[in-house]
Coordinates of C-alpha atoms in Angstrom, one line a residue:
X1 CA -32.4 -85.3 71.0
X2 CA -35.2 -86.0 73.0
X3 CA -38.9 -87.6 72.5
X4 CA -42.1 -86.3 73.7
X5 CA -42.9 -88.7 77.5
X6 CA -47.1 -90.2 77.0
X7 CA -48.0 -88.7 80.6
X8 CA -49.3 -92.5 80.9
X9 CA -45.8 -93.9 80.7
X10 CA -44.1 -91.2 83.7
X11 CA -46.5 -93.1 85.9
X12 CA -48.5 -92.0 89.2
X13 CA -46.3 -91.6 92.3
X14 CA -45.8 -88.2 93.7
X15 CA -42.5 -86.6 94.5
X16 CA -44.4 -83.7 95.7
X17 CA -46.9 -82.8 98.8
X18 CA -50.8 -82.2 98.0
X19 CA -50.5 -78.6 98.7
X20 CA -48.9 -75.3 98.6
X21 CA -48.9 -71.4 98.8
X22 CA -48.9 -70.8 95.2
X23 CA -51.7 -68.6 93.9
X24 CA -53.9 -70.3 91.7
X25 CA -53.3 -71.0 88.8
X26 CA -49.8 -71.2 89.1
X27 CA -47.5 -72.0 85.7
X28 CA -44.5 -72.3 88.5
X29 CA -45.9 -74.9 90.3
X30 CA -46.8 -77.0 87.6
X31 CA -43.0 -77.0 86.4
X32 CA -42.4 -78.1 89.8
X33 CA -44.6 -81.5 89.7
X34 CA -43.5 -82.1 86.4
X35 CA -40.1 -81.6 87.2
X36 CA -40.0 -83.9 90.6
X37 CA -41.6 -86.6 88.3
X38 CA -39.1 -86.4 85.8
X39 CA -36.3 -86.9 87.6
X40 CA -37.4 -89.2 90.3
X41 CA -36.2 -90.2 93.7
X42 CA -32.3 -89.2 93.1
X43 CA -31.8 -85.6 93.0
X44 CA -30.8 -82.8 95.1
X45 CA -32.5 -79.3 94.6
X46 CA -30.9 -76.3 94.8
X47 CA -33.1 -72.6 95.7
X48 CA -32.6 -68.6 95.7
X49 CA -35.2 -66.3 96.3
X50 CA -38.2 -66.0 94.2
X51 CA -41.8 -67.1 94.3
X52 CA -40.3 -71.2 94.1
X53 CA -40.7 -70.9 98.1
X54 CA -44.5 -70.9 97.8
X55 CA -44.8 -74.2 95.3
X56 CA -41.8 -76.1 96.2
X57 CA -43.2 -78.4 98.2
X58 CA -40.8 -81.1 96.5
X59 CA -39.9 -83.9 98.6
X60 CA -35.9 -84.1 98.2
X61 CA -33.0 -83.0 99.7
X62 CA -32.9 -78.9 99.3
X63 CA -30.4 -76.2 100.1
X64 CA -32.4 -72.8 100.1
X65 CA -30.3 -69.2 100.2
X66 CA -31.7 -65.6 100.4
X67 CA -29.0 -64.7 97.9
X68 CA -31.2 -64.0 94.7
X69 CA -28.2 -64.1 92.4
X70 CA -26.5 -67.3 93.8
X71 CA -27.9 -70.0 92.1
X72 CA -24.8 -70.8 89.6
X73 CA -22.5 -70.6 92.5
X74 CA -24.6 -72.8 95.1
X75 CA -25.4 -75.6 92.4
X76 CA -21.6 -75.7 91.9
X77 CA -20.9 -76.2 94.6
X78 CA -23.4 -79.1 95.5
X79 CA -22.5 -80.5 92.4
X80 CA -18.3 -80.2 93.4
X81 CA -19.0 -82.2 96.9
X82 CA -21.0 -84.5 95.7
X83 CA -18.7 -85.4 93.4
X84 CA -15.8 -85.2 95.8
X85 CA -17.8 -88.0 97.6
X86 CA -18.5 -90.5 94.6
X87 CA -22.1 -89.5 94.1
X88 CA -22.1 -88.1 90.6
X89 CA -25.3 -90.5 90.1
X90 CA -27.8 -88.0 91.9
X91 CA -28.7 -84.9 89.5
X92 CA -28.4 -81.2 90.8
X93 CA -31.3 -79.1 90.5
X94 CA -32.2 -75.5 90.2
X95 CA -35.7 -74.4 89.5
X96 CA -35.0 -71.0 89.3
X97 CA -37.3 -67.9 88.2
X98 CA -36.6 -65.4 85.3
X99 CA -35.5 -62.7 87.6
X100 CA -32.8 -65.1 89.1
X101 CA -31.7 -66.4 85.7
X102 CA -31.7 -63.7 83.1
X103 CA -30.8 -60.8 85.2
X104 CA -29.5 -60.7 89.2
X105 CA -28.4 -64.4 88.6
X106 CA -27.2 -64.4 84.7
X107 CA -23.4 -63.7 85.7
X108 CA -23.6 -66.8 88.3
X109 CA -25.8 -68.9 85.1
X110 CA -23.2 -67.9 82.2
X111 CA -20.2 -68.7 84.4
X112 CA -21.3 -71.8 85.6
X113 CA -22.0 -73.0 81.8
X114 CA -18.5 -71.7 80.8
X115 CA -17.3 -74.2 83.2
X116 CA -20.1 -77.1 82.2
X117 CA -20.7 -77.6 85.6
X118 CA -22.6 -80.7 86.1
X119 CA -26.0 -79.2 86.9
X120 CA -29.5 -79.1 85.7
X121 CA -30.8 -75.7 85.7
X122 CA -34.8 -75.0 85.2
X123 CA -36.2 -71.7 84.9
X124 CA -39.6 -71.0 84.9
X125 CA -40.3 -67.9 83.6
X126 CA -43.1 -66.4 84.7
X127 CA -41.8 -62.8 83.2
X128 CA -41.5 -60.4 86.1
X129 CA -40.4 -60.7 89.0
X130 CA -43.5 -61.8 90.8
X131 CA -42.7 -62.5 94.4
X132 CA -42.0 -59.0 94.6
X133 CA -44.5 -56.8 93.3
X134 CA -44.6 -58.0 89.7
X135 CA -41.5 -55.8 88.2
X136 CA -40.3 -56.4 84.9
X137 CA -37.0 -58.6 84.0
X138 CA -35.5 -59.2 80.9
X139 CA -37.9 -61.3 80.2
X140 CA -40.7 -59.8 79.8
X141 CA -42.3 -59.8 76.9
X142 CA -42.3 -56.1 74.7
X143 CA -45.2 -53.7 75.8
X144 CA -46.4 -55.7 78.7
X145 CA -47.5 -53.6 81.6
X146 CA -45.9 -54.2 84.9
X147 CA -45.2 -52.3 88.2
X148 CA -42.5 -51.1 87.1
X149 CA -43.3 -50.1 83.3
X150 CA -47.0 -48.9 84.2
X151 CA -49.3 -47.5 81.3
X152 CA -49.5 -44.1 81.5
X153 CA -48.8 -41.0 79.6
X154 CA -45.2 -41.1 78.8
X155 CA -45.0 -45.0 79.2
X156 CA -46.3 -47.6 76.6
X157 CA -44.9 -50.8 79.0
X158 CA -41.8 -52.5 78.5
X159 CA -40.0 -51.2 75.1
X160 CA -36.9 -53.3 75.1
X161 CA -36.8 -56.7 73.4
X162 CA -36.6 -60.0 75.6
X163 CA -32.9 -61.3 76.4
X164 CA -32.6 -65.1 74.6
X165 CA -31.1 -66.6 77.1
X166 CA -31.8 -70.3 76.0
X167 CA -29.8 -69.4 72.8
X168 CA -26.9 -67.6 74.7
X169 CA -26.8 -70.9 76.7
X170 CA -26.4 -72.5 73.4
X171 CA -23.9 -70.2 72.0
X172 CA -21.8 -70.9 75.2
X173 CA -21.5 -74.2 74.2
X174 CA -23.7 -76.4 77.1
X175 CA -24.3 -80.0 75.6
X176 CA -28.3 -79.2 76.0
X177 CA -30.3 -76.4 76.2
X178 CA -34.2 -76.3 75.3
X179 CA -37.7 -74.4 75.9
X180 CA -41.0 -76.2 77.0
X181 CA -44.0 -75.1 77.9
X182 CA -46.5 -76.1 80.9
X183 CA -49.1 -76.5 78.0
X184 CA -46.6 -79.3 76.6
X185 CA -46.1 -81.9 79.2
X186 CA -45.0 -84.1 77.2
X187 CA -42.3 -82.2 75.6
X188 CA -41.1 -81.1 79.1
X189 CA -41.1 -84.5 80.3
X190 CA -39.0 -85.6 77.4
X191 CA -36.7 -82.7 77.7
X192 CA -36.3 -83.6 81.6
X193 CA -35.3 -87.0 81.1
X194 CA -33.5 -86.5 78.4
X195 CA -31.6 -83.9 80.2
X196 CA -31.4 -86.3 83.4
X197 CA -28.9 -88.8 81.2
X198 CA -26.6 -86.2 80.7
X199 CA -23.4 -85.1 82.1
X200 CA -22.4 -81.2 82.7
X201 CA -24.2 -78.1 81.8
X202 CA -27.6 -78.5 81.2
X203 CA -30.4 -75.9 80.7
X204 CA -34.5 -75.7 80.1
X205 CA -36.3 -72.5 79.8
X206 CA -40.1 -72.9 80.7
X207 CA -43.3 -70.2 79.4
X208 CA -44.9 -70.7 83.1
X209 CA -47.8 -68.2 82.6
X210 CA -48.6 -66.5 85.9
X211 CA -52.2 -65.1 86.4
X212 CA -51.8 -63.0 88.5
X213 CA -49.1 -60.5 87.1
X214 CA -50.4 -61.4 83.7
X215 CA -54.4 -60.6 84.4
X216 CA -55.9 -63.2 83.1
X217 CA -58.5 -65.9 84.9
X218 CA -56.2 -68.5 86.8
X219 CA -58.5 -70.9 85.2
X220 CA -57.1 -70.1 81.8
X221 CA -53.3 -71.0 82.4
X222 CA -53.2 -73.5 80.1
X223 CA -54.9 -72.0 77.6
X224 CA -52.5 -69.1 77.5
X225 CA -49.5 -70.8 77.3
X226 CA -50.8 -72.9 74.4
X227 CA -51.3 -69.5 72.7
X228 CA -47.8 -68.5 72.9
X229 CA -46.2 -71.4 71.9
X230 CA -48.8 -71.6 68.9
X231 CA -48.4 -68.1 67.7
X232 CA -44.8 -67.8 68.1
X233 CA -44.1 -66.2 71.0
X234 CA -42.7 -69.4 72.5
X235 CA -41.3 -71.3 70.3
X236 CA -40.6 -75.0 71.8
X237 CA -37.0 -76.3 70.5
X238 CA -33.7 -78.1 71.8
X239 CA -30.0 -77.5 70.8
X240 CA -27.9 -80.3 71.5
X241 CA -24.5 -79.8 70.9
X242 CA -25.1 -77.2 68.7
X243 CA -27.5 -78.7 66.4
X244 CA -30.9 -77.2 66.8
X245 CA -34.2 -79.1 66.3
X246 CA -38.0 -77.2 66.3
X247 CA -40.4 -79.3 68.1
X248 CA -43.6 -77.9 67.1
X249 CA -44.0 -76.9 63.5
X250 CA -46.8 -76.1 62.2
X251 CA -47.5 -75.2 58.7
X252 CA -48.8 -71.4 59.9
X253 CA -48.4 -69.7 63.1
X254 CA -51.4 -67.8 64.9
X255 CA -51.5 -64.6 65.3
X256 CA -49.9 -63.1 68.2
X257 CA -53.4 -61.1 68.5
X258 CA -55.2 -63.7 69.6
X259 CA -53.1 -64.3 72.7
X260 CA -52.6 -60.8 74.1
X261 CA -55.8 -59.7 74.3
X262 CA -56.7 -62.8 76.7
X263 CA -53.7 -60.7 79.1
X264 CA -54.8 -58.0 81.2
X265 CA -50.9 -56.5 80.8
X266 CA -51.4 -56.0 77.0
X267 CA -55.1 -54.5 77.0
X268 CA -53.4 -51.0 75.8
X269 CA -52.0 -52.0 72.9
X270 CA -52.6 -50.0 69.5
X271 CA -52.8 -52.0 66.0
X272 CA -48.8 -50.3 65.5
X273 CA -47.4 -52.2 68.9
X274 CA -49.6 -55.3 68.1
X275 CA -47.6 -55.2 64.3
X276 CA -44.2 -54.4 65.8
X277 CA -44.4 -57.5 68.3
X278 CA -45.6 -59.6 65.1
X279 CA -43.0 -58.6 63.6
X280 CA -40.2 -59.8 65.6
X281 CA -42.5 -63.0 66.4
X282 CA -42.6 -63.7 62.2
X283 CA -38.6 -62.7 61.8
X284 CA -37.7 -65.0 64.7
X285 CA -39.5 -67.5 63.4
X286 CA -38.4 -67.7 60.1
X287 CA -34.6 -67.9 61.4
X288 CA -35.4 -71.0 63.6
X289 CA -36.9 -72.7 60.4
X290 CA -34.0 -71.5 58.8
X291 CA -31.7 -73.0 61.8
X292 CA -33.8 -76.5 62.1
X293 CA -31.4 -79.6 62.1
X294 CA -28.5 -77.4 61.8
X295 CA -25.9 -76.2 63.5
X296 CA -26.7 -72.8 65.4
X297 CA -23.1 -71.7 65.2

């Protein structure tokens, strides 16, 4: 499993440029620093389309296609030639959003970890599709509005639960699959390296709040996604060859409450939603406890 990184011990250089098109406040962007320092000066990064164009000012080698679902086929086959060519050594990246991981790309995503390619795939999951109007994906979180599940009078947001893809990763048998947080950097960093050491499929799902399509002051990005690791609605865990591990535990969760009424996209809810999405939060929780230092299968 891995340990938690002091941001002390990573150390100072810069794998990235000063600046970038992001909009402020960007949880993408800071997956994208913290990524780069992680891994260092010996990997190659692989891109599709979403909103990784305006923060991936990364300074390493990277192969960039229009193709929104062909990240599991374009880190293949970067990871296949180099390979073919003795250079096993340098990692293959993909920092990838939610909307090209959990839906257009998952077929690409599950195939490649049926293989166990040798790749290290990052998703920051911002929840919608955000380079593109801010339409929901699977991963968007129950009730939230979005531009494609508007509040109105027939429409209460998004009804359908979020797709767990860290867990189907899991399920699939990759050797390591975890969630992390841009509030954590020290648990990401950990993961990252930790990841970085091993060889074939490799997966981390990150909470990278997004302002914008959230509604929230970009100021406050931090601050939200400490809430919904806190409260439950991210919980931060690894699964290493099928043994799962919680990495923050504590005694009492907070109440969801508290952390969707800081989001512009939940302002609508009624006490009944707020109980129903506490609900699922308090049962999901309970089966991770459940789960922790055992084997998920």
């Amino acid at each position: 499993m891995s340990r938690p990184i002091p941001l002390h011990e990573i150390g100072e250089k810069e794998y990235i440029d000063p600046a970038n098109q992001a909009c402020q406040g960007c949880g993408g962007a800071i997956v994208s620093r913290l990524v780069s320092k992680a891994l260092g000066d010996c990997f190659v990064r692989a891109e599709v389309a979403c909103c990784g164009p305006a923060f991936m000012n990364i300074r390493a080698p990277s192969i960039y296609v229009e193709v929104f679902e062909g990240a599991g086929a374009l880190m293949t086959g970067i990871s296949r030639g180099l390979k073919r060519i003795g250079r096993e050594d340098v990692v293959v990246l993909g920092i990838i959003g939610d909307g090209g991981t959990v839906d257009i790309g998952y077929q690409g995503l599950s195939a490649a970890a049926e293989r166990n390619e040798n790749i290290l795939w990052v998703c920051y999951d911002n929840e919608a599709y955000m380079n593109t109007g801010g339409q929901k994906s699977g991963a968007t979180t129950p009730y939230a509005a979005t531009t494609t599940t508007p509040i109105g009078e027939y429409s209460r947001g998004k009804l359908e639960r979020r797709k767990n893809v860290p867990l189907l990763m899991a399920m699939q048998g990759a050797p390591y699959v975890a969630t992390a947080s841009v509030a954590y950097p020290e648990d990401l960093l950990g993961k990252l390296v930790h990841a970085k050491g091993i060889k074939g499929f490799r997966y981390i799902h990150v909470s990278s709040p997004c302002p914008t399509g959230w509604g929230y002051d970009p100021k406050d990005t931090i601050k939200v996604a400490r809430g919904m690791v806190q409260s439950g609605l991210w919980p931060l865990y690894e699964v290493s060859n099928g043994i799962l591990k919680l990495n923050y535990k504590p005694k009492e969760l907070k109440p969801v409450r508290e952390v969707l009424k800081m989001q512009g996209r939940f302002r609508h809810l009624t006490d009944e939603e707020v109980d129903r999405i506490q609900g699922e939060v308090d049962a999901f929780w309970s089966r991770l406890v459940e789960k922790d230092g055992g084997n998920i299968f």
